[in-house]
Amino acid sequence: MYVCSCFGVTEKQVKEHAEAGACTPRQIASASKAGTDCGSCVRRIQALLGRGNCPRRELLDQGMPALTAEVTDLSEAA
Ligand code: FES
């Protein structure tokens, strides 16, 4: 199932990147470009990361405002 239809990135790929250490939507974006076009998949990526795929996800739990800032940065970069 696709998470990011702009770049054809699947849920499985996001999980693989998360296992490899990509713990934020920005890191997923650097690894796969997912989330860097329309941005509508960023929340879904965030949800996937929050489901225990990322070994360091407690950082995410502490950093929600920072995450919002990252999403803004992504749209600016696109
Ligand atoms: S669906 Fe992922 S950037 Fe558009």
JSON list of N, CA and C and ligand atoms in Angstrom, two decimals:
[
{"chain": "A", "resi": 1, "resn": "MET", "atom": "N", "xyz": [0.83, -1.20, 0.00]},
{"chain": "A", "resi": 1, "resn": "MET", "atom": "CA", "xyz": [0.00, 0.00, 0.00]},
{"chain": "A", "resi": 1, "resn": "MET", "atom": "C", "xyz": [0.87, 1.26, 0.00]},
{"chain": "A", "resi": 2, "resn": "TYR", "atom": "N", "xyz": [0.52, 2.23, -0.86]},
{"chain": "A", "resi": 2, "resn": "TYR", "atom": "CA", "xyz": [1.33, 3.44, -0.93]},
{"chain": "A", "resi": 2, "resn": "TYR", "atom": "C", "xyz": [1.04, 4.38, 0.23]},
{"chain": "A", "resi": 3, "resn": "VAL", "atom": "N", "xyz": [2.11, 4.92, 0.78]},
{"chain": "A", "resi": 3, "resn": "VAL", "atom": "CA", "xyz": [1.99, 5.97, 1.78]},
{"chain": "A", "resi": 3, "resn": "VAL", "atom": "C", "xyz": [2.09, 7.31, 1.05]},
{"chain": "A", "resi": 4, "resn": "CYS", "atom": "N", "xyz": [3.05, 7.40, 0.15]},
{"chain": "A", "resi": 4, "resn": "CYS", "atom": "CA", "xyz": [3.27, 8.63, -0.59]},
{"chain": "A", "resi": 4, "resn": "CYS", "atom": "C", "xyz": [3.02, 8.34, -2.06]},
{"chain": "A", "resi": 5, "resn": "SER", "atom": "N", "xyz": [1.90, 8.83, -2.58]},
{"chain": "A", "resi": 5, "resn": "SER", "atom": "CA", "xyz": [1.59, 8.53, -3.97]},
{"chain": "A", "resi": 5, "resn": "SER", "atom": "C", "xyz": [2.40, 9.42, -4.92]},
{"chain": "A", "resi": 6, "resn": "CYS", "atom": "N", "xyz": [2.88, 10.58, -4.46]},
{"chain": "A", "resi": 6, "resn": "CYS", "atom": "CA", "xyz": [3.69, 11.44, -5.33]},
{"chain": "A", "resi": 6, "resn": "CYS", "atom": "C", "xyz": [4.97, 10.73, -5.76]},
{"chain": "A", "resi": 7, "resn": "PHE", "atom": "N", "xyz": [5.58, 9.98, -4.85]},
{"chain": "A", "resi": 7, "resn": "PHE", "atom": "CA", "xyz": [6.85, 9.32, -5.16]},
{"chain": "A", "resi": 7, "resn": "PHE", "atom": "C", "xyz": [6.73, 7.80, -5.15]},
{"chain": "A", "resi": 8, "resn": "GLY", "atom": "N", "xyz": [5.51, 7.27, -5.02]},
{"chain": "A", "resi": 8, "resn": "GLY", "atom": "CA", "xyz": [5.32, 5.83, -5.05]},
{"chain": "A", "resi": 8, "resn": "GLY", "atom": "C", "xyz": [6.04, 5.11, -3.92]},
{"chain": "A", "resi": 9, "resn": "VAL", "atom": "N", "xyz": [6.05, 5.73, -2.73]},
{"chain": "A", "resi": 9, "resn": "VAL", "atom": "CA", "xyz": [6.72, 5.11, -1.59]},
{"chain": "A", "resi": 9, "resn": "VAL", "atom": "C", "xyz": [5.69, 4.31, -0.79]},
{"chain": "A", "resi": 10, "resn": "THR", "atom": "N", "xyz": [6.04, 3.06, -0.52]},
{"chain": "A", "resi": 10, "resn": "THR", "atom": "CA", "xyz": [5.10, 2.18, 0.18]},
{"chain": "A", "resi": 10, "resn": "THR", "atom": "C", "xyz": [5.33, 2.20, 1.69]},
{"chain": "A", "resi": 11, "resn": "GLU", "atom": "N", "xyz": [4.31, 1.71, 2.40]},
{"chain": "A", "resi": 11, "resn": "GLU", "atom": "CA", "xyz": [4.39, 1.58, 3.85]},
{"chain": "A", "resi": 11, "resn": "GLU", "atom": "C", "xyz": [5.61, 0.74, 4.23]},
{"chain": "A", "resi": 12, "resn": "LYS", "atom": "N", "xyz": [5.83, -0.32, 3.46]},
{"chain": "A", "resi": 12, "resn": "LYS", "atom": "CA", "xyz": [6.96, -1.22, 3.73]},
{"chain": "A", "resi": 12, "resn": "LYS", "atom": "C", "xyz": [8.28, -0.45, 3.63]},
{"chain": "A", "resi": 13, "resn": "GLN", "atom": "N", "xyz": [8.41, 0.39, 2.61]},
{"chain": "A", "resi": 13, "resn": "GLN", "atom": "CA", "xyz": [9.65, 1.15, 2.45]},
{"chain": "A", "resi": 13, "resn": "GLN", "atom": "C", "xyz": [9.86, 2.12, 3.60]},
{"chain": "A", "resi": 14, "resn": "VAL", "atom": "N", "xyz": [8.77, 2.77, 4.05]},
{"chain": "A", "resi": 14, "resn": "VAL", "atom": "CA", "xyz": [8.89, 3.69, 5.18]},
{"chain": "A", "resi": 14, "resn": "VAL", "atom": "C", "xyz": [9.36, 2.92, 6.41]},
{"chain": "A", "resi": 15, "resn": "LYS", "atom": "N", "xyz": [8.79, 1.74, 6.63]},
{"chain": "A", "resi": 15, "resn": "LYS", "atom": "CA", "xyz": [9.19, 0.92, 7.78]},
{"chain": "A", "resi": 15, "resn": "LYS", "atom": "C", "xyz": [10.65, 0.53, 7.68]},
{"chain": "A", "resi": 16, "resn": "GLU", "atom": "N", "xyz": [11.09, 0.20, 6.46]},
{"chain": "A", "resi": 16, "resn": "GLU", "atom": "CA", "xyz": [12.50, -0.18, 6.28]},
{"chain": "A", "resi": 16, "resn": "GLU", "atom": "C", "xyz": [13.42, 0.99, 6.60]},
{"chain": "A", "resi": 17, "resn": "HIS", "atom": "N", "xyz": [13.03, 2.19, 6.15]},
{"chain": "A", "resi": 17, "resn": "HIS", "atom": "CA", "xyz": [13.85, 3.37, 6.45]},
{"chain": "A", "resi": 17, "resn": "HIS", "atom": "C", "xyz": [13.86, 3.63, 7.95]},
{"chain": "A", "resi": 18, "resn": "ALA", "atom": "N", "xyz": [12.70, 3.42, 8.59]},
{"chain": "A", "resi": 18, "resn": "ALA", "atom": "CA", "xyz": [12.62, 3.64, 10.03]},
{"chain": "A", "resi": 18, "resn": "ALA", "atom": "C", "xyz": [13.54, 2.67, 10.77]},
{"chain": "A", "resi": 19, "resn": "GLU", "atom": "N", "xyz": [13.53, 1.42, 10.31]},
{"chain": "A", "resi": 19, "resn": "GLU", "atom": "CA", "xyz": [14.40, 0.42, 10.94]},
{"chain": "A", "resi": 19, "resn": "GLU", "atom": "C", "xyz": [15.87, 0.77, 10.73]},
{"chain": "A", "resi": 20, "resn": "ALA", "atom": "N", "xyz": [16.15, 1.43, 9.60]},
{"chain": "A", "resi": 20, "resn": "ALA", "atom": "CA", "xyz": [17.53, 1.83, 9.32]},
{"chain": "A", "resi": 20, "resn": "ALA", "atom": "C", "xyz": [17.91, 3.12, 10.05]},
{"chain": "A", "resi": 21, "resn": "GLY", "atom": "N", "xyz": [16.96, 3.69, 10.81]},
{"chain": "A", "resi": 21, "resn": "GLY", "atom": "CA", "xyz": [17.33, 4.84, 11.65]},
{"chain": "A", "resi": 21, "resn": "GLY", "atom": "C", "xyz": [16.65, 6.15, 11.29]},
{"chain": "A", "resi": 22, "resn": "ALA", "atom": "N", "xyz": [15.78, 6.16, 10.27]},
{"chain": "A", "resi": 22, "resn": "ALA", "atom": "CA", "xyz": [15.07, 7.39, 9.92]},
{"chain": "A", "resi": 22, "resn": "ALA", "atom": "C", "xyz": [13.86, 7.55, 10.84]},
{"chain": "A", "resi": 23, "resn": "CYS", "atom": "N", "xyz": [14.01, 8.41, 11.83]},
{"chain": "A", "resi": 23, "resn": "CYS", "atom": "CA", "xyz": [13.02, 8.48, 12.90]},
{"chain": "A", "resi": 23, "resn": "CYS", "atom": "C", "xyz": [12.07, 9.66, 12.80]},
{"chain": "A", "resi": 24, "resn": "THR", "atom": "N", "xyz": [12.26, 10.53, 11.83]},
{"chain": "A", "resi": 24, "resn": "THR", "atom": "CA", "xyz": [11.37, 11.68, 11.68]},
{"chain": "A", "resi": 24, "resn": "THR", "atom": "C", "xyz": [10.93, 11.74, 10.23]},
{"chain": "A", "resi": 25, "resn": "PRO", "atom": "N", "xyz": [9.80, 12.42, 9.98]},
{"chain": "A", "resi": 25, "resn": "PRO", "atom": "CA", "xyz": [9.37, 12.58, 8.59]},
{"chain": "A", "resi": 25, "resn": "PRO", "atom": "C", "xyz": [10.46, 13.20, 7.72]},
{"chain": "A", "resi": 26, "resn": "ARG", "atom": "N", "xyz": [11.27, 14.09, 8.31]},
{"chain": "A", "resi": 26, "resn": "ARG", "atom": "CA", "xyz": [12.34, 14.70, 7.52]},
{"chain": "A", "resi": 26, "resn": "ARG", "atom": "C", "xyz": [13.38, 13.67, 7.10]},
{"chain": "A", "resi": 27, "resn": "GLN", "atom": "N", "xyz": [13.72, 12.77, 8.02]},
{"chain": "A", "resi": 27, "resn": "GLN", "atom": "CA", "xyz": [14.71, 11.75, 7.69]},
{"chain": "A", "resi": 27, "resn": "GLN", "atom": "C", "xyz": [14.16, 10.77, 6.65]},
{"chain": "A", "resi": 28, "resn": "ILE", "atom": "N", "xyz": [12.85, 10.48, 6.76]},
{"chain": "A", "resi": 28, "resn": "ILE", "atom": "CA", "xyz": [12.22, 9.64, 5.75]},
{"chain": "A", "resi": 28, "resn": "ILE", "atom": "C", "xyz": [12.27, 10.35, 4.40]},
{"chain": "A", "resi": 29, "resn": "ALA", "atom": "N", "xyz": [12.05, 11.66, 4.44]},
{"chain": "A", "resi": 29, "resn": "ALA", "atom": "CA", "xyz": [12.09, 12.44, 3.20]},
{"chain": "A", "resi": 29, "resn": "ALA", "atom": "C", "xyz": [13.48, 12.41, 2.58]},
{"chain": "A", "resi": 30, "resn": "SER", "atom": "N", "xyz": [14.53, 12.54, 3.41]},
{"chain": "A", "resi": 30, "resn": "SER", "atom": "CA", "xyz": [15.88, 12.49, 2.85]},
{"chain": "A", "resi": 30, "resn": "SER", "atom": "C", "xyz": [16.17, 11.13, 2.25]},
{"chain": "A", "resi": 31, "resn": "ALA", "atom": "N", "xyz": [15.63, 10.09, 2.89]},
{"chain": "A", "resi": 31, "resn": "ALA", "atom": "CA", "xyz": [15.92, 8.74, 2.43]},
{"chain": "A", "resi": 31, "resn": "ALA", "atom": "C", "xyz": [15.11, 8.37, 1.19]},
{"chain": "A", "resi": 32, "resn": "SER", "atom": "N", "xyz": [13.89, 8.87, 1.07]},
{"chain": "A", "resi": 32, "resn": "SER", "atom": "CA", "xyz": [13.01, 8.35, 0.01]},
{"chain": "A", "resi": 32, "resn": "SER", "atom": "C", "xyz": [12.28, 9.43, -0.77]},
{"chain": "A", "resi": 33, "resn": "LYS", "atom": "N", "xyz": [12.41, 10.70, -0.37]},
{"chain": "A", "resi": 33, "resn": "LYS", "atom": "CA", "xyz": [11.69, 11.84, -0.97]},
{"chain": "A", "resi": 33, "resn": "LYS", "atom": "C", "xyz": [10.23, 11.91, -0.55]},
{"chain": "A", "resi": 34, "resn": "ALA", "atom": "N", "xyz": [9.74, 10.85, 0.15]},
{"chain": "A", "resi": 34, "resn": "ALA", "atom": "CA", "xyz": [8.33, 10.85, 0.56]},
{"chain": "A", "resi": 34, "resn": "ALA", "atom": "C", "xyz": [8.02, 12.08, 1.40]},
{"chain": "A", "resi": 35, "resn": "GLY", "atom": "N", "xyz": [6.97, 12.80, 1.05]},
{"chain": "A", "resi": 35, "resn": "GLY", "atom": "CA", "xyz": [6.58, 13.97, 1.83]},
{"chain": "A", "resi": 35, "resn": "GLY", "atom": "C", "xyz": [7.13, 15.28, 1.29]},
{"chain": "A", "resi": 36, "resn": "THR", "atom": "N", "xyz": [7.94, 15.23, 0.24]},
{"chain": "A", "resi": 36, "resn": "THR", "atom": "CA", "xyz": [8.58, 16.46, -0.23]},
{"chain": "A", "resi": 36, "resn": "THR", "atom": "C", "xyz": [7.83, 17.12, -1.40]},
{"chain": "A", "resi": 37, "resn": "ASP", "atom": "N", "xyz": [6.73, 16.52, -1.84]},
{"chain": "A", "resi": 37, "resn": "ASP", "atom": "CA", "xyz": [5.98, 17.18, -2.92]},
{"chain": "A", "resi": 37, "resn": "ASP", "atom": "C", "xyz": [4.72, 17.83, -2.36]},
{"chain": "A", "resi": 38, "resn": "CYS", "atom": "N", "xyz": [3.60, 17.12, -2.34]},
{"chain": "A", "resi": 38, "resn": "CYS", "atom": "CA", "xyz": [2.36, 17.76, -1.86]},
{"chain": "A", "resi": 38, "resn": "CYS", "atom": "C", "xyz": [2.29, 17.80, -0.34]},
{"chain": "A", "resi": 39, "resn": "GLY", "atom": "N", "xyz": [3.02, 16.91, 0.32]},
{"chain": "A", "resi": 39, "resn": "GLY", "atom": "CA", "xyz": [3.07, 16.92, 1.78]},
{"chain": "A", "resi": 39, "resn": "GLY", "atom": "C", "xyz": [1.89, 16.21, 2.45]},
{"chain": "A", "resi": 40, "resn": "SER", "atom": "N", "xyz": [0.93, 15.72, 1.66]},
{"chain": "A", "resi": 40, "resn": "SER", "atom": "CA", "xyz": [-0.26, 15.15, 2.28]},
{"chain": "A", "resi": 40, "resn": "SER", "atom": "C", "xyz": [0.01, 13.82, 2.97]},
{"chain": "A", "resi": 41, "resn": "CYS", "atom": "N", "xyz": [1.16, 13.22, 2.70]},
{"chain": "A", "resi": 41, "resn": "CYS", "atom": "CA", "xyz": [1.46, 11.93, 3.31]},
{"chain": "A", "resi": 41, "resn": "CYS", "atom": "C", "xyz": [2.25, 12.08, 4.61]},
{"chain": "A", "resi": 42, "resn": "VAL", "atom": "N", "xyz": [2.66, 13.29, 4.95]},
{"chain": "A", "resi": 42, "resn": "VAL", "atom": "CA", "xyz": [3.54, 13.47, 6.11]},
{"chain": "A", "resi": 42, "resn": "VAL", "atom": "C", "xyz": [2.91, 12.95, 7.39]},
{"chain": "A", "resi": 43, "resn": "ARG", "atom": "N", "xyz": [1.60, 13.22, 7.55]},
{"chain": "A", "resi": 43, "resn": "ARG", "atom": "CA", "xyz": [0.92, 12.73, 8.76]},
{"chain": "A", "resi": 43, "resn": "ARG", "atom": "C", "xyz": [0.90, 11.21, 8.80]},
{"chain": "A", "resi": 44, "resn": "ARG", "atom": "N", "xyz": [0.71, 10.61, 7.64]},
{"chain": "A", "resi": 44, "resn": "ARG", "atom": "CA", "xyz": [0.68, 9.14, 7.60]},
{"chain": "A", "resi": 44, "resn": "ARG", "atom": "C", "xyz": [2.07, 8.57, 7.95]},
{"chain": "A", "resi": 45, "resn": "ILE", "atom": "N", "xyz": [3.09, 9.23, 7.45]},
{"chain": "A", "resi": 45, "resn": "ILE", "atom": "CA", "xyz": [4.46, 8.81, 7.76]},
{"chain": "A", "resi": 45, "resn": "ILE", "atom": "C", "xyz": [4.70, 8.96, 9.25]},
{"chain": "A", "resi": 46, "resn": "GLN", "atom": "N", "xyz": [4.26, 10.09, 9.79]},
{"chain": "A", "resi": 46, "resn": "GLN", "atom": "CA", "xyz": [4.39, 10.34, 11.22]},
{"chain": "A", "resi": 46, "resn": "GLN", "atom": "C", "xyz": [3.71, 9.24, 12.02]},
{"chain": "A", "resi": 47, "resn": "ALA", "atom": "N", "xyz": [2.52, 8.85, 11.59]},
{"chain": "A", "resi": 47, "resn": "ALA", "atom": "CA", "xyz": [1.77, 7.80, 12.28]},
{"chain": "A", "resi": 47, "resn": "ALA", "atom": "C", "xyz": [2.52, 6.48, 12.21]},
{"chain": "A", "resi": 48, "resn": "LEU", "atom": "N", "xyz": [3.10, 6.18, 11.05]},
{"chain": "A", "resi": 48, "resn": "LEU", "atom": "CA", "xyz": [3.85, 4.93, 10.90]},
{"chain": "A", "resi": 48, "resn": "LEU", "atom": "C", "xyz": [5.05, 4.93, 11.83]},
{"chain": "A", "resi": 49, "resn": "LEU", "atom": "N", "xyz": [5.74, 6.06, 11.91]},
{"chain": "A", "resi": 49, "resn": "LEU", "atom": "CA", "xyz": [6.92, 6.15, 12.77]},
{"chain": "A", "resi": 49, "resn": "LEU", "atom": "C", "xyz": [6.52, 6.00, 14.22]},
{"chain": "A", "resi": 50, "resn": "GLY", "atom": "N", "xyz": [5.32, 6.49, 14.55]},
{"chain": "A", "resi": 50, "resn": "GLY", "atom": "CA", "xyz": [4.87, 6.44, 15.94]},
{"chain": "A", "resi": 50, "resn": "GLY", "atom": "C", "xyz": [4.38, 5.07, 16.36]},
{"chain": "A", "resi": 51, "resn": "ARG", "atom": "N", "xyz": [4.27, 4.16, 15.40]},
{"chain": "A", "resi": 51, "resn": "ARG", "atom": "CA", "xyz": [3.73, 2.83, 15.72]},
{"chain": "A", "resi": 51, "resn": "ARG", "atom": "C", "xyz": [4.81, 1.84, 16.13]},
{"chain": "A", "resi": 52, "resn": "GLY", "atom": "N", "xyz": [5.97, 2.35, 16.50]},
{"chain": "A", "resi": 52, "resn": "GLY", "atom": "CA", "xyz": [7.00, 1.45, 17.01]},
{"chain": "A", "resi": 52, "resn": "GLY", "atom": "C", "xyz": [7.97, 0.97, 15.95]},
{"chain": "A", "resi": 53, "resn": "ASN", "atom": "N", "xyz": [7.94, 1.57, 14.76]},
{"chain": "A", "resi": 53, "resn": "ASN", "atom": "CA", "xyz": [8.89, 1.15, 13.74]},
{"chain": "A", "resi": 53, "resn": "ASN", "atom": "C", "xyz": [10.26, 1.74, 13.98]},
{"chain": "A", "resi": 54, "resn": "CYS", "atom": "N", "xyz": [10.26, 2.86, 14.67]},
{"chain": "A", "resi": 54, "resn": "CYS", "atom": "CA", "xyz": [11.52, 3.54, 14.91]},
{"chain": "A", "resi": 54, "resn": "CYS", "atom": "C", "xyz": [12.02, 3.26, 16.32]},
{"chain": "A", "resi": 55, "resn": "PRO", "atom": "N", "xyz": [13.22, 2.75, 16.42]},
{"chain": "A", "resi": 55, "resn": "PRO", "atom": "CA", "xyz": [13.76, 2.42, 17.74]},
{"chain": "A", "resi": 55, "resn": "PRO", "atom": "C", "xyz": [13.92, 3.65, 18.64]},
{"chain": "A", "resi": 56, "resn": "ARG", "atom": "N", "xyz": [14.02, 4.84, 18.05]},
{"chain": "A", "resi": 56, "resn": "ARG", "atom": "CA", "xyz": [14.24, 6.04, 18.87]},
{"chain": "A", "resi": 56, "resn": "ARG", "atom": "C", "xyz": [13.00, 6.91, 18.92]},
{"chain": "A", "resi": 57, "resn": "ARG", "atom": "N", "xyz": [11.80, 6.30, 18.87]},
{"chain": "A", "resi": 57, "resn": "ARG", "atom": "CA", "xyz": [10.61, 7.11, 18.70]},
{"chain": "A", "resi": 57, "resn": "ARG", "atom": "C", "xyz": [10.25, 7.98, 19.90]},
{"chain": "A", "resi": 58, "resn": "GLU", "atom": "N", "xyz": [10.86, 7.69, 21.04]},
{"chain": "A", "resi": 58, "resn": "GLU", "atom": "CA", "xyz": [10.59, 8.55, 22.19]},
{"chain": "A", "resi": 58, "resn": "GLU", "atom": "C", "xyz": [11.04, 9.99, 21.93]},
{"chain": "A", "resi": 59, "resn": "LEU", "atom": "N", "xyz": [12.00, 10.18, 21.05]},
{"chain": "A", "resi": 59, "resn": "LEU", "atom": "CA", "xyz": [12.41, 11.53, 20.67]},
{"chain": "A", "resi": 59, "resn": "LEU", "atom": "C", "xyz": [11.26, 12.26, 19.97]},
{"chain": "A", "resi": 60, "resn": "LEU", "atom": "N", "xyz": [10.52, 11.51, 19.17]},
{"chain": "A", "resi": 60, "resn": "LEU", "atom": "CA", "xyz": [9.36, 12.09, 18.48]},
{"chain": "A", "resi": 60, "resn": "LEU", "atom": "C", "xyz": [8.31, 12.54, 19.49]},
{"chain": "A", "resi": 61, "resn": "ASP", "atom": "N", "xyz": [8.10, 11.70, 20.50]},
{"chain": "A", "resi": 61, "resn": "ASP", "atom": "CA", "xyz": [7.09, 12.03, 21.51]},
{"chain": "A", "resi": 61, "resn": "ASP", "atom": "C", "xyz": [7.43, 13.33, 22.22]},
{"chain": "A", "resi": 62, "resn": "GLN", "atom": "N", "xyz": [8.72, 13.61, 22.34]},
{"chain": "A", "resi": 62, "resn": "GLN", "atom": "CA", "xyz": [9.12, 14.85, 23.00]},
{"chain": "A", "resi": 62, "resn": "GLN", "atom": "C", "xyz": [9.13, 16.03, 22.03]},
{"chain": "A", "resi": 63, "resn": "GLY", "atom": "N", "xyz": [9.06, 15.75, 20.75]},
{"chain": "A", "resi": 63, "resn": "GLY", "atom": "CA", "xyz": [9.37, 16.82, 19.80]},
{"chain": "A", "resi": 63, "resn": "GLY", "atom": "C", "xyz": [8.27, 17.21, 18.84]},
{"chain": "A", "resi": 64, "resn": "MET", "atom": "N", "xyz": [7.02, 17.13, 19.24]},
{"chain": "A", "resi": 64, "resn": "MET", "atom": "CA", "xyz": [5.94, 17.45, 18.31]},
{"chain": "A", "resi": 64, "resn": "MET", "atom": "C", "xyz": [6.01, 18.87, 17.72]},
{"chain": "A", "resi": 65, "resn": "PRO", "atom": "N", "xyz": [6.30, 19.90, 18.52]},
{"chain": "A", "resi": 65, "resn": "PRO", "atom": "CA", "xyz": [6.38, 21.24, 17.91]},
{"chain": "A", "resi": 65, "resn": "PRO", "atom": "C", "xyz": [7.50, 21.30, 16.87]},
{"chain": "A", "resi": 66, "resn": "ALA", "atom": "N", "xyz": [8.60, 20.63, 17.17]},
{"chain": "A", "resi": 66, "resn": "ALA", "atom": "CA", "xyz": [9.71, 20.60, 16.23]},
{"chain": "A", "resi": 66, "resn": "ALA", "atom": "C", "xyz": [9.30, 19.90, 14.94]},
{"chain": "A", "resi": 67, "resn": "LEU", "atom": "N", "xyz": [8.48, 18.86, 15.08]},
{"chain": "A", "resi": 67, "resn": "LEU", "atom": "CA", "xyz": [8.01, 18.15, 13.90]},
{"chain": "A", "resi": 67, "resn": "LEU", "atom": "C", "xyz": [7.18, 19.06, 13.01]},
{"chain": "A", "resi": 68, "resn": "THR", "atom": "N", "xyz": [6.32, 19.84, 13.61]},
{"chain": "A", "resi": 68, "resn": "THR", "atom": "CA", "xyz": [5.50, 20.77, 12.84]},
{"chain": "A", "resi": 68, "resn": "THR", "atom": "C", "xyz": [6.42, 21.71, 12.07]},
{"chain": "A", "resi": 69, "resn": "ALA", "atom": "N", "xyz": [7.47, 22.18, 12.74]},
{"chain": "A", "resi": 69, "resn": "ALA", "atom": "CA", "xyz": [8.42, 23.06, 12.09]},
{"chain": "A", "resi": 69, "resn": "ALA", "atom": "C", "xyz": [9.07, 22.35, 10.91]},
{"chain": "A", "resi": 70, "resn": "GLU", "atom": "N", "xyz": [9.37, 21.07, 11.08]},
{"chain": "A", "resi": 70, "resn": "GLU", "atom": "CA", "xyz": [9.98, 20.32, 9.98]},
{"chain": "A", "resi": 70, "resn": "GLU", "atom": "C", "xyz": [9.06, 20.24, 8.79]},
{"chain": "A", "resi": 71, "resn": "VAL", "atom": "N", "xyz": [7.79, 20.05, 9.04]},
{"chain": "A", "resi": 71, "resn": "VAL", "atom": "CA", "xyz": [6.83, 19.95, 7.95]},
{"chain": "A", "resi": 71, "resn": "VAL", "atom": "C", "xyz": [6.80, 21.27, 7.18]},
{"chain": "A", "resi": 72, "resn": "THR", "atom": "N", "xyz": [6.83, 22.38, 7.93]},
{"chain": "A", "resi": 72, "resn": "THR", "atom": "CA", "xyz": [6.88, 23.68, 7.28]},
{"chain": "A", "resi": 72, "resn": "THR", "atom": "C", "xyz": [8.12, 23.80, 6.42]},
{"chain": "A", "resi": 73, "resn": "ASP", "atom": "N", "xyz": [9.25, 23.37, 6.99]},
{"chain": "A", "resi": 73, "resn": "ASP", "atom": "CA", "xyz": [10.51, 23.43, 6.24]},
{"chain": "A", "resi": 73, "resn": "ASP", "atom": "C", "xyz": [10.41, 22.65, 4.95]},
{"chain": "A", "resi": 74, "resn": "LEU", "atom": "N", "xyz": [9.77, 21.47, 5.03]},
{"chain": "A", "resi": 74, "resn": "LEU", "atom": "CA", "xyz": [9.66, 20.62, 3.85]},
{"chain": "A", "resi": 74, "resn": "LEU", "atom": "C", "xyz": [8.89, 21.32, 2.75]},
{"chain": "A", "resi": 75, "resn": "SER", "atom": "N", "xyz": [7.76, 21.98, 3.10]},
{"chain": "A", "resi": 75, "resn": "SER", "atom": "CA", "xyz": [7.00, 22.63, 2.05]},
{"chain": "A", "resi": 75, "resn": "SER", "atom": "C", "xyz": [7.78, 23.79, 1.46]},
{"chain": "A", "resi": 76, "resn": "GLU", "atom": "N", "xyz": [8.58, 24.46, 2.31]},
{"chain": "A", "resi": 76, "resn": "GLU", "atom": "CA", "xyz": [9.38, 25.55, 1.78]},
{"chain": "A", "resi": 76, "resn": "GLU", "atom": "C", "xyz": [10.44, 25.04, 0.83]},
{"chain": "A", "resi": 77, "resn": "ALA", "atom": "N", "xyz": [10.97, 23.86, 1.16]},
{"chain": "A", "resi": 77, "resn": "ALA", "atom": "CA", "xyz": [12.04, 23.30, 0.33]},
{"chain": "A", "resi": 77, "resn": "ALA", "atom": "C", "xyz": [11.50, 22.78, -1.00]},
{"chain": "A", "resi": 78, "resn": "ALA", "atom": "N", "xyz": [10.22, 22.44, -1.04]},
{"chain": "A", "resi": 78, "resn": "ALA", "atom": "CA", "xyz": [9.66, 21.79, -2.24]},
{"chain": "A", "resi": 78, "resn": "ALA", "atom": "C", "xyz": [9.42, 22.75, -3.40]},
{"chain": "B", "resi": 1, "resn": "FES", "atom": "S1", "xyz": [1.78, 12.00, -1.26]},
{"chain": "B", "resi": 1, "resn": "FES", "atom": "FE1", "xyz": [3.74, 12.20, -0.43]},
{"chain": "B", "resi": 1, "resn": "FES", "atom": "S2", "xyz": [4.43, 14.16, -1.10]},
{"chain": "B", "resi": 1, "resn": "FES", "atom": "FE2", "xyz": [2.50, 13.91, -2.02]}
]
